[in-house]
Coordinates of C-alpha atoms in Angstrom, one line a residue:
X1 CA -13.1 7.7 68.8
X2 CA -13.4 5.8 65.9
X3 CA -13.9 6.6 62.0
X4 CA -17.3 5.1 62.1
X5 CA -19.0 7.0 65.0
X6 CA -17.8 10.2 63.4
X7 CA -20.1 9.4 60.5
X8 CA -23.0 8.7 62.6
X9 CA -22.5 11.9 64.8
X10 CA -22.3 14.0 61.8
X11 CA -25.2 12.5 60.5
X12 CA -27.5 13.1 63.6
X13 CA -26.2 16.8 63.4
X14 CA -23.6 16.3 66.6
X15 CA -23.2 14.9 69.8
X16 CA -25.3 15.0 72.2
X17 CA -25.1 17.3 74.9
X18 CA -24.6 14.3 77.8
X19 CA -21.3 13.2 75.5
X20 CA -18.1 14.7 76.3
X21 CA -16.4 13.5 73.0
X22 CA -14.2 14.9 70.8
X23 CA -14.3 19.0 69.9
X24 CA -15.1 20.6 66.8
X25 CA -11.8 20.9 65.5
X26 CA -11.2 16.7 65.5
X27 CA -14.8 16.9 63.9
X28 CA -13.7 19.3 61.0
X29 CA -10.3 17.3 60.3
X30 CA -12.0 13.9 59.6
X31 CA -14.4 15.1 57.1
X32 CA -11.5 16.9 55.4
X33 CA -10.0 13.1 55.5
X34 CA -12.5 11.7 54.2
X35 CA -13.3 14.2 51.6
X36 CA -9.7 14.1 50.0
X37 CA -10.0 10.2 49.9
X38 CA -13.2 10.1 48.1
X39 CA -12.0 12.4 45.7
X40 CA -8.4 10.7 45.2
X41 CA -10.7 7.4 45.1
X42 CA -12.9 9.0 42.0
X43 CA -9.9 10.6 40.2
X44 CA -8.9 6.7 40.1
X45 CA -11.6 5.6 38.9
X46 CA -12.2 7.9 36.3
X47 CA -8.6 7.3 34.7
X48 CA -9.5 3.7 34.5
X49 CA -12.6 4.3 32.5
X50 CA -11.1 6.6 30.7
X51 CA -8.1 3.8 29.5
X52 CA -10.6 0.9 29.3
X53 CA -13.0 3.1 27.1
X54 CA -10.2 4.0 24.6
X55 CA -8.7 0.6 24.1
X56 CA -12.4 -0.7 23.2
X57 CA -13.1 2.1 21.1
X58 CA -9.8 1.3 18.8
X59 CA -10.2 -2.4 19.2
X60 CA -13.9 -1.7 17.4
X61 CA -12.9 1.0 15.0
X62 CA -9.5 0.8 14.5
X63 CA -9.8 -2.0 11.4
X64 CA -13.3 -1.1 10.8
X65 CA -14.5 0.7 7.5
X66 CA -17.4 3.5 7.6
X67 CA -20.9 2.1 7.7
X68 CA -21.7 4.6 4.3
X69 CA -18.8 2.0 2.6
X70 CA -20.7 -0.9 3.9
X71 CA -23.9 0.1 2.3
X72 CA -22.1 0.7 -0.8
X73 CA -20.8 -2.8 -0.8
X74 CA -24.4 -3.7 -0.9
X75 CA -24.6 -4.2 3.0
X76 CA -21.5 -6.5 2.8
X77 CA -20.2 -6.3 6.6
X78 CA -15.8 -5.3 6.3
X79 CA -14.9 -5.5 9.8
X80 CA -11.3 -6.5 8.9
X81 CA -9.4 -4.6 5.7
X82 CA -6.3 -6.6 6.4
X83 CA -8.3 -9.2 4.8
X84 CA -9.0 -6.9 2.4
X85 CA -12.4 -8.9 0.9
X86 CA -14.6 -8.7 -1.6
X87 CA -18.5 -9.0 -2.9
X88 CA -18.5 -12.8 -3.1
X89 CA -22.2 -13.8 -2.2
X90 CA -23.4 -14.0 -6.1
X91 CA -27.2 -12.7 -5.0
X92 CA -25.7 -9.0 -4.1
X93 CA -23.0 -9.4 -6.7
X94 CA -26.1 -10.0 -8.9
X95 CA -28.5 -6.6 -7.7
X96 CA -25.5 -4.4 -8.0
X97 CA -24.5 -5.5 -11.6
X98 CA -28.7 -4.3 -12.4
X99 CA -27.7 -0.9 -11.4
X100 CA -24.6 -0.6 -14.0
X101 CA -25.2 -0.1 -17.9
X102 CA -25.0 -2.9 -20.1
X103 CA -21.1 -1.9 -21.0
X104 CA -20.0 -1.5 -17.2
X105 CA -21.5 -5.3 -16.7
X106 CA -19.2 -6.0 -19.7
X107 CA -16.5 -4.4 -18.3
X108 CA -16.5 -5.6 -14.8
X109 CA -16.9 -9.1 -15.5
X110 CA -14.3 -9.2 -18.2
X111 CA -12.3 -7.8 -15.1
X112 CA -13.3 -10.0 -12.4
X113 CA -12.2 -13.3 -14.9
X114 CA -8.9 -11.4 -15.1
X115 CA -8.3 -11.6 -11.8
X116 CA -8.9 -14.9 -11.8
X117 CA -6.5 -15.8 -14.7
X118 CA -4.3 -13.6 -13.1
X119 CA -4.3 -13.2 -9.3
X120 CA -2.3 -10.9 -7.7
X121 CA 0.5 -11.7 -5.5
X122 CA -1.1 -11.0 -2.1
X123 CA 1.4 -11.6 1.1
X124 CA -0.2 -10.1 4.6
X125 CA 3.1 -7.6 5.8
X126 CA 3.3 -8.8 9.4
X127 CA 6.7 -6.3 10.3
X128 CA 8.6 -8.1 13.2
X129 CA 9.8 -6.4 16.0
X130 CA 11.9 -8.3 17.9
X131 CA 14.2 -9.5 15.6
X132 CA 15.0 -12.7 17.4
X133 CA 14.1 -15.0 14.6
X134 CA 16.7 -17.5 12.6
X135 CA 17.6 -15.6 9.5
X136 CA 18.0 -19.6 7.9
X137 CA 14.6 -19.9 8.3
X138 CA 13.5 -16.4 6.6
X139 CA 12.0 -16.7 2.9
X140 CA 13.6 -15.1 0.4
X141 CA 11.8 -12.0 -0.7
X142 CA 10.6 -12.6 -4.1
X143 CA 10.4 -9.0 -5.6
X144 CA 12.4 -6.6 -2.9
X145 CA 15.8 -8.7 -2.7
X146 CA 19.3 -8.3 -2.5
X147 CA 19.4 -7.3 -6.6
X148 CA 16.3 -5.1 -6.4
X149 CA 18.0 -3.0 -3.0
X150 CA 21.4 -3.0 -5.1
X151 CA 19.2 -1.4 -8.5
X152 CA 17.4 1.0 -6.1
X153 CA 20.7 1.9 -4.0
X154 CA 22.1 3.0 -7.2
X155 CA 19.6 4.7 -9.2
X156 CA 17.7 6.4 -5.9
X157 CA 13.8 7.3 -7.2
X158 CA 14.4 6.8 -10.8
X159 CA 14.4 2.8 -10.2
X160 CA 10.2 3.6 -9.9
X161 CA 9.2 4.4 -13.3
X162 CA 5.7 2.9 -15.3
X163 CA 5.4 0.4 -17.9
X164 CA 2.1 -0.3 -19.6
X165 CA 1.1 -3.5 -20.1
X166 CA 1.7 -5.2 -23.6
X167 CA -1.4 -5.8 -24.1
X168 CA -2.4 -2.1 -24.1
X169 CA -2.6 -0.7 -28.1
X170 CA 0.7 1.5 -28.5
X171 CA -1.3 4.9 -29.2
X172 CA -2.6 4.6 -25.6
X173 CA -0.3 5.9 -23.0
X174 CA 3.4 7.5 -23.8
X175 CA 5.8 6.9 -21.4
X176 CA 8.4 9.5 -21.1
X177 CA 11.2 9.9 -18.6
X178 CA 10.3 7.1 -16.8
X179 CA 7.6 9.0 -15.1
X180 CA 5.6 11.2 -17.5
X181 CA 2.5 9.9 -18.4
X182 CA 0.3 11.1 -21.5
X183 CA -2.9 8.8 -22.5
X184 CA -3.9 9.0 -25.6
X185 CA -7.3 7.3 -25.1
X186 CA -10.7 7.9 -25.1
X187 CA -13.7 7.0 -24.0
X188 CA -12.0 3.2 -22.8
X189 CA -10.4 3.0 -19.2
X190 CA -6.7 1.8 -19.2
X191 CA -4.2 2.2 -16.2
X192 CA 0.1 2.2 -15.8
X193 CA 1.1 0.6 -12.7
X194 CA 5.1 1.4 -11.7
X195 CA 8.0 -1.4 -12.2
X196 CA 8.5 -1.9 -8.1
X197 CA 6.3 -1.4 -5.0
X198 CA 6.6 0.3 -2.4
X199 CA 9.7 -0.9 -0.5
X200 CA 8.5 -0.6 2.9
X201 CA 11.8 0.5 4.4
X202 CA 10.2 3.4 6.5
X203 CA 7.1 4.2 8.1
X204 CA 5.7 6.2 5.6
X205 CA 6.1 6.5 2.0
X206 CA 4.3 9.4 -0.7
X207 CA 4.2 10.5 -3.9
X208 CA 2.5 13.2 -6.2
X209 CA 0.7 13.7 -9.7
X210 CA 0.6 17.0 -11.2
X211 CA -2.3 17.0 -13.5
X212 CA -0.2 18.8 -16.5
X213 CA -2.9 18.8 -19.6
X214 CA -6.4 17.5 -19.8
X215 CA -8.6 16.5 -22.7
X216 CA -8.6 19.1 -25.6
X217 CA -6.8 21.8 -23.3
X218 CA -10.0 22.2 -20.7
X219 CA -9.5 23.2 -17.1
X220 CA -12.5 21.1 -15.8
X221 CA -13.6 17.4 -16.4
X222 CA -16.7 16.2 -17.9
X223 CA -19.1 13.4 -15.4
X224 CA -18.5 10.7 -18.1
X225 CA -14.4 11.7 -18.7
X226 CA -12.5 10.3 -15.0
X227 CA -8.8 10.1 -14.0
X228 CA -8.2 7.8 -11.7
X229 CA -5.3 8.0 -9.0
X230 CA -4.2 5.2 -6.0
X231 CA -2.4 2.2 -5.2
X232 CA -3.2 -1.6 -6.5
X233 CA -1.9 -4.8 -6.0
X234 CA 0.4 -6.4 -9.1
X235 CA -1.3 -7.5 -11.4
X236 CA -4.4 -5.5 -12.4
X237 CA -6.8 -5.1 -14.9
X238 CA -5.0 -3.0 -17.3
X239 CA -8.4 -2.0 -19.0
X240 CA -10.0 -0.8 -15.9
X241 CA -9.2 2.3 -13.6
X242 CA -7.7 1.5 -10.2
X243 CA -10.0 1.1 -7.0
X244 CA -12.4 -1.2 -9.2
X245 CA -11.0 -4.4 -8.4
X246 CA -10.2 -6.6 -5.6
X247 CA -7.0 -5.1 -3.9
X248 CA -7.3 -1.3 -4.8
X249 CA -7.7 2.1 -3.7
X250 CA -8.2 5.4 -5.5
X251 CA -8.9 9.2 -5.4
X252 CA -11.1 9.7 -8.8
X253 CA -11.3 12.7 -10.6
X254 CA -14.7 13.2 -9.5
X255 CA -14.1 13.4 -5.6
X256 CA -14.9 9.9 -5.3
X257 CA -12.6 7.6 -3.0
X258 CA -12.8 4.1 -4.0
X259 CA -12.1 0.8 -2.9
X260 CA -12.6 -2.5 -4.0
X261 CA -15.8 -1.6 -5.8
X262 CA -17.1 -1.0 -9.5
X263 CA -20.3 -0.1 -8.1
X264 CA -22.2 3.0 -7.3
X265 CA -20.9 4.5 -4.2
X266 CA -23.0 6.3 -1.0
X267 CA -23.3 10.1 -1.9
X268 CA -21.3 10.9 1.2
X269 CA -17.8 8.9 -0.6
X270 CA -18.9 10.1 -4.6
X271 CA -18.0 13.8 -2.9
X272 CA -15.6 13.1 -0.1
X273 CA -12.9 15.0 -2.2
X274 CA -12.2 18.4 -4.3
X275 CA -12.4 17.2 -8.2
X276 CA -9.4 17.5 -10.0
X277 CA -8.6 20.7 -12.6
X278 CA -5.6 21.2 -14.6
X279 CA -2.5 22.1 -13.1
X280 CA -3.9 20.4 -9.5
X281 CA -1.4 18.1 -7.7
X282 CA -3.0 14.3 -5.7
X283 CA -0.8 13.1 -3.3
X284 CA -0.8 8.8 -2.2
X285 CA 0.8 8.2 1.3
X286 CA 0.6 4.9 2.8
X287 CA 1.9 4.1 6.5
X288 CA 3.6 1.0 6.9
X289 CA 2.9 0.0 10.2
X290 CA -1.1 0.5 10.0
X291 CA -1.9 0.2 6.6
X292 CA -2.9 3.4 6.7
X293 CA -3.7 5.4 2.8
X294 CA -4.1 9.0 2.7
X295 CA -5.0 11.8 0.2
X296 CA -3.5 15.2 -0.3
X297 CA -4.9 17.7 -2.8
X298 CA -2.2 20.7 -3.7
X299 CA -0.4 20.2 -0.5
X300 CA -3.4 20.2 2.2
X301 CA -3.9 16.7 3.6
X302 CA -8.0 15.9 3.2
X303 CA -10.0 15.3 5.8
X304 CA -12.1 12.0 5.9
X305 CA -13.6 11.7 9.0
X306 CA -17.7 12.4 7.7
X307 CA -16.8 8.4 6.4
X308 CA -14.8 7.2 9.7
X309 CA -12.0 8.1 9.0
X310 CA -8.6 7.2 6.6
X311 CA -8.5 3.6 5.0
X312 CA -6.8 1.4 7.8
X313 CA -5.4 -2.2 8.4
X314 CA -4.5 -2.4 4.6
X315 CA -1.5 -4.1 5.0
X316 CA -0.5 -6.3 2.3
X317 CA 3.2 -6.6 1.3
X318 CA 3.6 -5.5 -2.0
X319 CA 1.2 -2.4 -3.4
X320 CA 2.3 -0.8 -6.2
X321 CA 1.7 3.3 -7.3
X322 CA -1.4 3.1 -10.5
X323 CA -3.0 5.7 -12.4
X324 CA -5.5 5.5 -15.0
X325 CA -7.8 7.6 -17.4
X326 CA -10.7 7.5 -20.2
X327 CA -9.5 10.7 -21.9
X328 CA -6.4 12.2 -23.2
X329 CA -4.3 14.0 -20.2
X330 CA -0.6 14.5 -19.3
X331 CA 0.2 13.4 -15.9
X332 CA 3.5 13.8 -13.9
X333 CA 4.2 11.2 -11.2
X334 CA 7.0 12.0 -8.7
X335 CA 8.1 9.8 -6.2
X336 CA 10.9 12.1 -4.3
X337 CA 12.8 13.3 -7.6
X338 CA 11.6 16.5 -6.9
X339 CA 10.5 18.6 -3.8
X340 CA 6.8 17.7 -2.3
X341 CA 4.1 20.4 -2.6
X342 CA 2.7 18.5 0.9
X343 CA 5.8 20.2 3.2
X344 CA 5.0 17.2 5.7
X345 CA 6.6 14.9 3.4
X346 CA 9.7 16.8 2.2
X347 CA 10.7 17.4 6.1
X348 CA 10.2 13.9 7.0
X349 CA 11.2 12.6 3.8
X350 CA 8.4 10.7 2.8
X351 CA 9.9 9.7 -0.5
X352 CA 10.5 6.4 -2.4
X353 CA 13.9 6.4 -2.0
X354 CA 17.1 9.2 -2.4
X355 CA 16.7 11.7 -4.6
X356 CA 19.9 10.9 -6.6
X357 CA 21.4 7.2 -6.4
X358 CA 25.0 6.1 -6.0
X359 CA 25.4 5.5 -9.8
X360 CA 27.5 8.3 -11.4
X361 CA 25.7 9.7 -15.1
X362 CA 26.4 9.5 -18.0
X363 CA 28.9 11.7 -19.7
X364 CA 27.1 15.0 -21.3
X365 CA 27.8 14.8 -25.1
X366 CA 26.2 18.2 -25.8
X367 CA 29.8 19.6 -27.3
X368 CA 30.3 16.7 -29.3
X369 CA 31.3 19.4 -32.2
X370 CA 34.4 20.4 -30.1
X371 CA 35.9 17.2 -29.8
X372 CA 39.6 16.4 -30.6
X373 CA 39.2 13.2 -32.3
X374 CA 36.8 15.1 -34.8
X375 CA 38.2 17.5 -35.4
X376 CA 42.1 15.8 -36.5
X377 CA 40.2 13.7 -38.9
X378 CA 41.8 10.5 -38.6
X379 CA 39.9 8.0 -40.1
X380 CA 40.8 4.2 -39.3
X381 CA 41.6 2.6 -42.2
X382 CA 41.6 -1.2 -40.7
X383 CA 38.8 -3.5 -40.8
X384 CA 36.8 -5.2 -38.1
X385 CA 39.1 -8.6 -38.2
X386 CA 42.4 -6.6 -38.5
X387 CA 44.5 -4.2 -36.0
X388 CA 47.2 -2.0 -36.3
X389 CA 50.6 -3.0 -34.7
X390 CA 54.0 -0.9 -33.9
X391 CA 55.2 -4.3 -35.8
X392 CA 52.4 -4.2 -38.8
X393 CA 53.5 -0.3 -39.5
X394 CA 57.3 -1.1 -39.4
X395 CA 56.5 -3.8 -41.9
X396 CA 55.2 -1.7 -44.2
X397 CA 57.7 1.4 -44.1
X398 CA 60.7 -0.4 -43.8
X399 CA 62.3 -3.6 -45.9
X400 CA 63.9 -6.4 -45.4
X401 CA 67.3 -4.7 -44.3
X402 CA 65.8 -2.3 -42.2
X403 CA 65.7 0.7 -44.9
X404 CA 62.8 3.1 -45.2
X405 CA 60.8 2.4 -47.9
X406 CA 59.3 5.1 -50.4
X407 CA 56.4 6.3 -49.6
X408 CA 53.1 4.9 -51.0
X409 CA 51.6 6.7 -53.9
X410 CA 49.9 9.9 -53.1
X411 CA 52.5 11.6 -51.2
X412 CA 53.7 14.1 -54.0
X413 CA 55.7 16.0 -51.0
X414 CA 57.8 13.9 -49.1
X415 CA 59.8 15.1 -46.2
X416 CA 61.7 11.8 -45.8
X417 CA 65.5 11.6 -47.2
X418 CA 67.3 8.3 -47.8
X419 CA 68.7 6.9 -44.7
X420 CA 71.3 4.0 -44.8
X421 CA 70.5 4.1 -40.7
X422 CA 67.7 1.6 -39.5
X423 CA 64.7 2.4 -38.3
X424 CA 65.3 1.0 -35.1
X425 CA 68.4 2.9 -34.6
X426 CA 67.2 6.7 -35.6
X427 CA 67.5 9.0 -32.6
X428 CA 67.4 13.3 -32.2
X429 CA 71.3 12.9 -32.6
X430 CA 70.6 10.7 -36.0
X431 CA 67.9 13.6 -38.0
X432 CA 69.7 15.4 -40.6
X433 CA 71.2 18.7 -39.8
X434 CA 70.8 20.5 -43.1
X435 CA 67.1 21.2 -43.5
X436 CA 65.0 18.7 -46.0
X437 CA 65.6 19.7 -49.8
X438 CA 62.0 19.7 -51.6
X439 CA 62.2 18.5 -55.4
X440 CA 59.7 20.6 -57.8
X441 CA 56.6 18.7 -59.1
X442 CA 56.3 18.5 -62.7
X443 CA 54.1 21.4 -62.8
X444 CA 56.6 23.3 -60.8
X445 CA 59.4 22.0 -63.9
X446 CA 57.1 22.9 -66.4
X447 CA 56.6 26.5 -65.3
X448 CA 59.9 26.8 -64.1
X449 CA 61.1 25.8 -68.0
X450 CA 58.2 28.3 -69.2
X451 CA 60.1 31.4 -67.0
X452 CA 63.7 30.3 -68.5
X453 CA 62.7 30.4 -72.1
X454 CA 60.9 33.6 -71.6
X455 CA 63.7 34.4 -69.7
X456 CA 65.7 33.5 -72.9
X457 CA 63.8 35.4 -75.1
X458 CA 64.2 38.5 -73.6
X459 CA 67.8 37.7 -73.5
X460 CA 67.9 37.3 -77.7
X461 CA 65.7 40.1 -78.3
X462 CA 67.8 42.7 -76.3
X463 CA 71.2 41.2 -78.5
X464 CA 69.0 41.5 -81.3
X465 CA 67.9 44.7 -80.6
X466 CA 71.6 46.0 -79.8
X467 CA 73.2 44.0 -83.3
X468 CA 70.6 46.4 -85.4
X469 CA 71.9 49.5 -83.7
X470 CA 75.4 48.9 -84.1
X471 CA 74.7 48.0 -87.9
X472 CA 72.6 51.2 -88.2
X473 CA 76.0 52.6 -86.5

């Protein structure tokens, strides 16, 4: 019997009773059959839906920023950050600019013409995994070559370290140890970018800034005073904090991620994170492989999905570690010279490079009080032009025939004795063996003369004394 008439005889109910077919027990097993491959059939099915539906929903989203950022950028569609545009239609560059004040307009255009005196060196980082290609045909890398790998090799994390622009007045930021930032500024944006980028060695790379000191010793920042934390491309707008201009991100003091944009932001980004206080710690990571930037805030990674998510698909080749302020603080950077606060980054090691490079330090000169040379006083008597010989100092003891000279004037004690031997020739066996005999000074003469005429006087006035008694006898 086939397939087909079971169907239709467990649709009428059964057979009838005129047809001797098959018994309930063939009935039974063909609906279990058919059961078990409808259900294999849907499980199928629903695994392929399931595939399909996640590949479109990180083909759409994937390089896609949050429609809240879109309607801060004045409606300005950014499917792709890779490209990592900008406002450039002049009409909404235009309407935002109304909502600034009349010294942010100032501010922001004296920025934008400074990126376009200056722009920054933007290369797309397209890693390549196959590793088939010609190494002839590879361009050198401009900034992270042979040198710059050597420099880094050897001093580990201290090859990051900031360097304010020359442009910046010198009472504006204090560098110190490479790494410790204090700006002395205020009310005027200016921001420190680091010497290198980020090398892009690894899949992940982090660093921290512990917010040491803010303006006159407060815990808590003002709406008007902002420090400004991210990553930029090289160069930027020294006068501006970071995430303002074209090829920047930051975490503001104010909660505020930023990106690209001098504008007012939705309400959802101006409070997306904590606000900074003294003594907090912002971490920067930045994956690699997806252009991917995250935020930590004293070791707890922040959650940004209410805006779609982390920044993605930023991937340009060279970014470089920025901060920036409008009021005196103290900020510590680290970039792996230290332990993370995030734990997830000191187990992986998330850092810039090796704590401690292959160069050896310096010598510690702490002691310097306790050194030999110091303390035998010897001073060096010959000039820059001139050195001192085993030939030079034979010269001048010794004459013509090889005899010791005196010795110069000065030396009231000498321990020298005439020597008919030359120099040359004196050996242990030569040395005298009767010790040295000293000859008295003149002062030594002189009171040597005073004791023997006491001396004498005593003498004559005893046989004076003894001629009167044998008279008086």
């Amino acid at each position: 019997m086939s397939f087909g008439k079971l169907i239709k005889l467990h649709a009428r109910g059964g057979p009838s009773d005129d047809y001797d077919g098959p018994d309930e027990a063939d009935l039974d097993m063909g609906l279990i059959v058919f059961t078990m491959m409808f259900m294999f059939l849907t499980y199928l099915l629903s695994i392929l839906i399931y595939f399909v539906s996640r590949w479109l929903v990180r083909k759409v989203f994937t390089n896609r920023i949050s429609l809240h950022e879109e309607s801060a950028l004045g409606g300005h569609r950014r499917g792709d950050l890779s490209m990592d545009r900008y406002l450039d239609d002049q009409n909404e560059v235009k309407d935002l600019l109304e909502s600034l004040t009349p010294e942010e307009q100032f501010y922001y255009k004296q920025g934008e013409e400074y990126v376009k005196q200056n722009p920054p060196l933007i290369i797309p980082y397209t890693p390549n995994n196959n590793g088939s290609e010609n190494r002839d045909e590879i361009v050198p890398d401009p900034i992270i070559n042979e040198q710059t790998l050597q420099y880094i090799e050897e001093e580990g994390t201290a090859a990051w370290e900031f360097q304010a622009d020359p442009n910046l007045p010198n009472d504006t930021v204090l560098i110190q140890e490479r790494t410790e930032l204090t700006f002395l500024n205020y009310n005027y944006d200016a921001s420190v970018m680091s010497t290198l980028p980020i090398p892009r060695l690894n899949k992940v790379y982090y660093y921290e800034c512990k917010i040491f000191e803010l303006n006159q010793g407060k815990n808590h920042l003002s709406d008007n005073e902002m420090i400004s934390i991210g990553l930029s491309a090289s160069p930027y707008p020294y006068f501006r904090l970071p995430g303002r201009h074209h090829h920047s991100v930051a975490y503001d003091s104010d909660g505020c991620r930023r990106m690209n944009s001098s504008f007012p932001v939705s309400p959802e980004l101006q409070s997306l994170f904590p606000r900074f206080e003294k003594g907090d710690i912002i971490g920067i990571g930045y994956r690699t492989r997806s252009g991917t930037v995250f935020f930590t805030h004293n070791g707890k990674k922040l959650n940004e999905k209410k805006v779609g998510g982390h920044i993605k698909g930023w991937k340009l080749k060279y970014l470089y570690p920025i901060v920036g302020s409008n009021v005196p603080c103290k900020i510590h950077v680290n970039f792996g010279t230290y332990g993370f606060v995030y734990i997830e980054a000191n187990v992986k090691k998330w850092g810039y490079s090796k704590n401690v490079g292959v160069k050896l330090p310096p010598p510690s000169y702490e002691e310097y009080d306790q050194d030999v040379l110091l303390e035998s006083a010897y001073e060096d008597d010959a000039s820059d032009s001139e050195s001192i010989t085993s030939s030079s100092i034979s010269e001048r003891i010794t004459d013509e025939s090889g005899n010791i000279l005196p010795p110069p004037p000065g030396f009231e004690f000498s321990t020298s004795v005439p020597s008919e031997i030359a120099a040359d020739a004196i050996t242990m066996d030569s040395l005298p063996v009767e010790p040295p005999i000293y000859t008295p000074s003149e002062e030594q003469q002189e009171q040597q003369g005073n004791d023997e005429l006491e001396a004498e006087t005593e003498e004559e006035r005893v046989v004076k004394n003894n001629t009167i008694a044998n008279q008086c006898l």
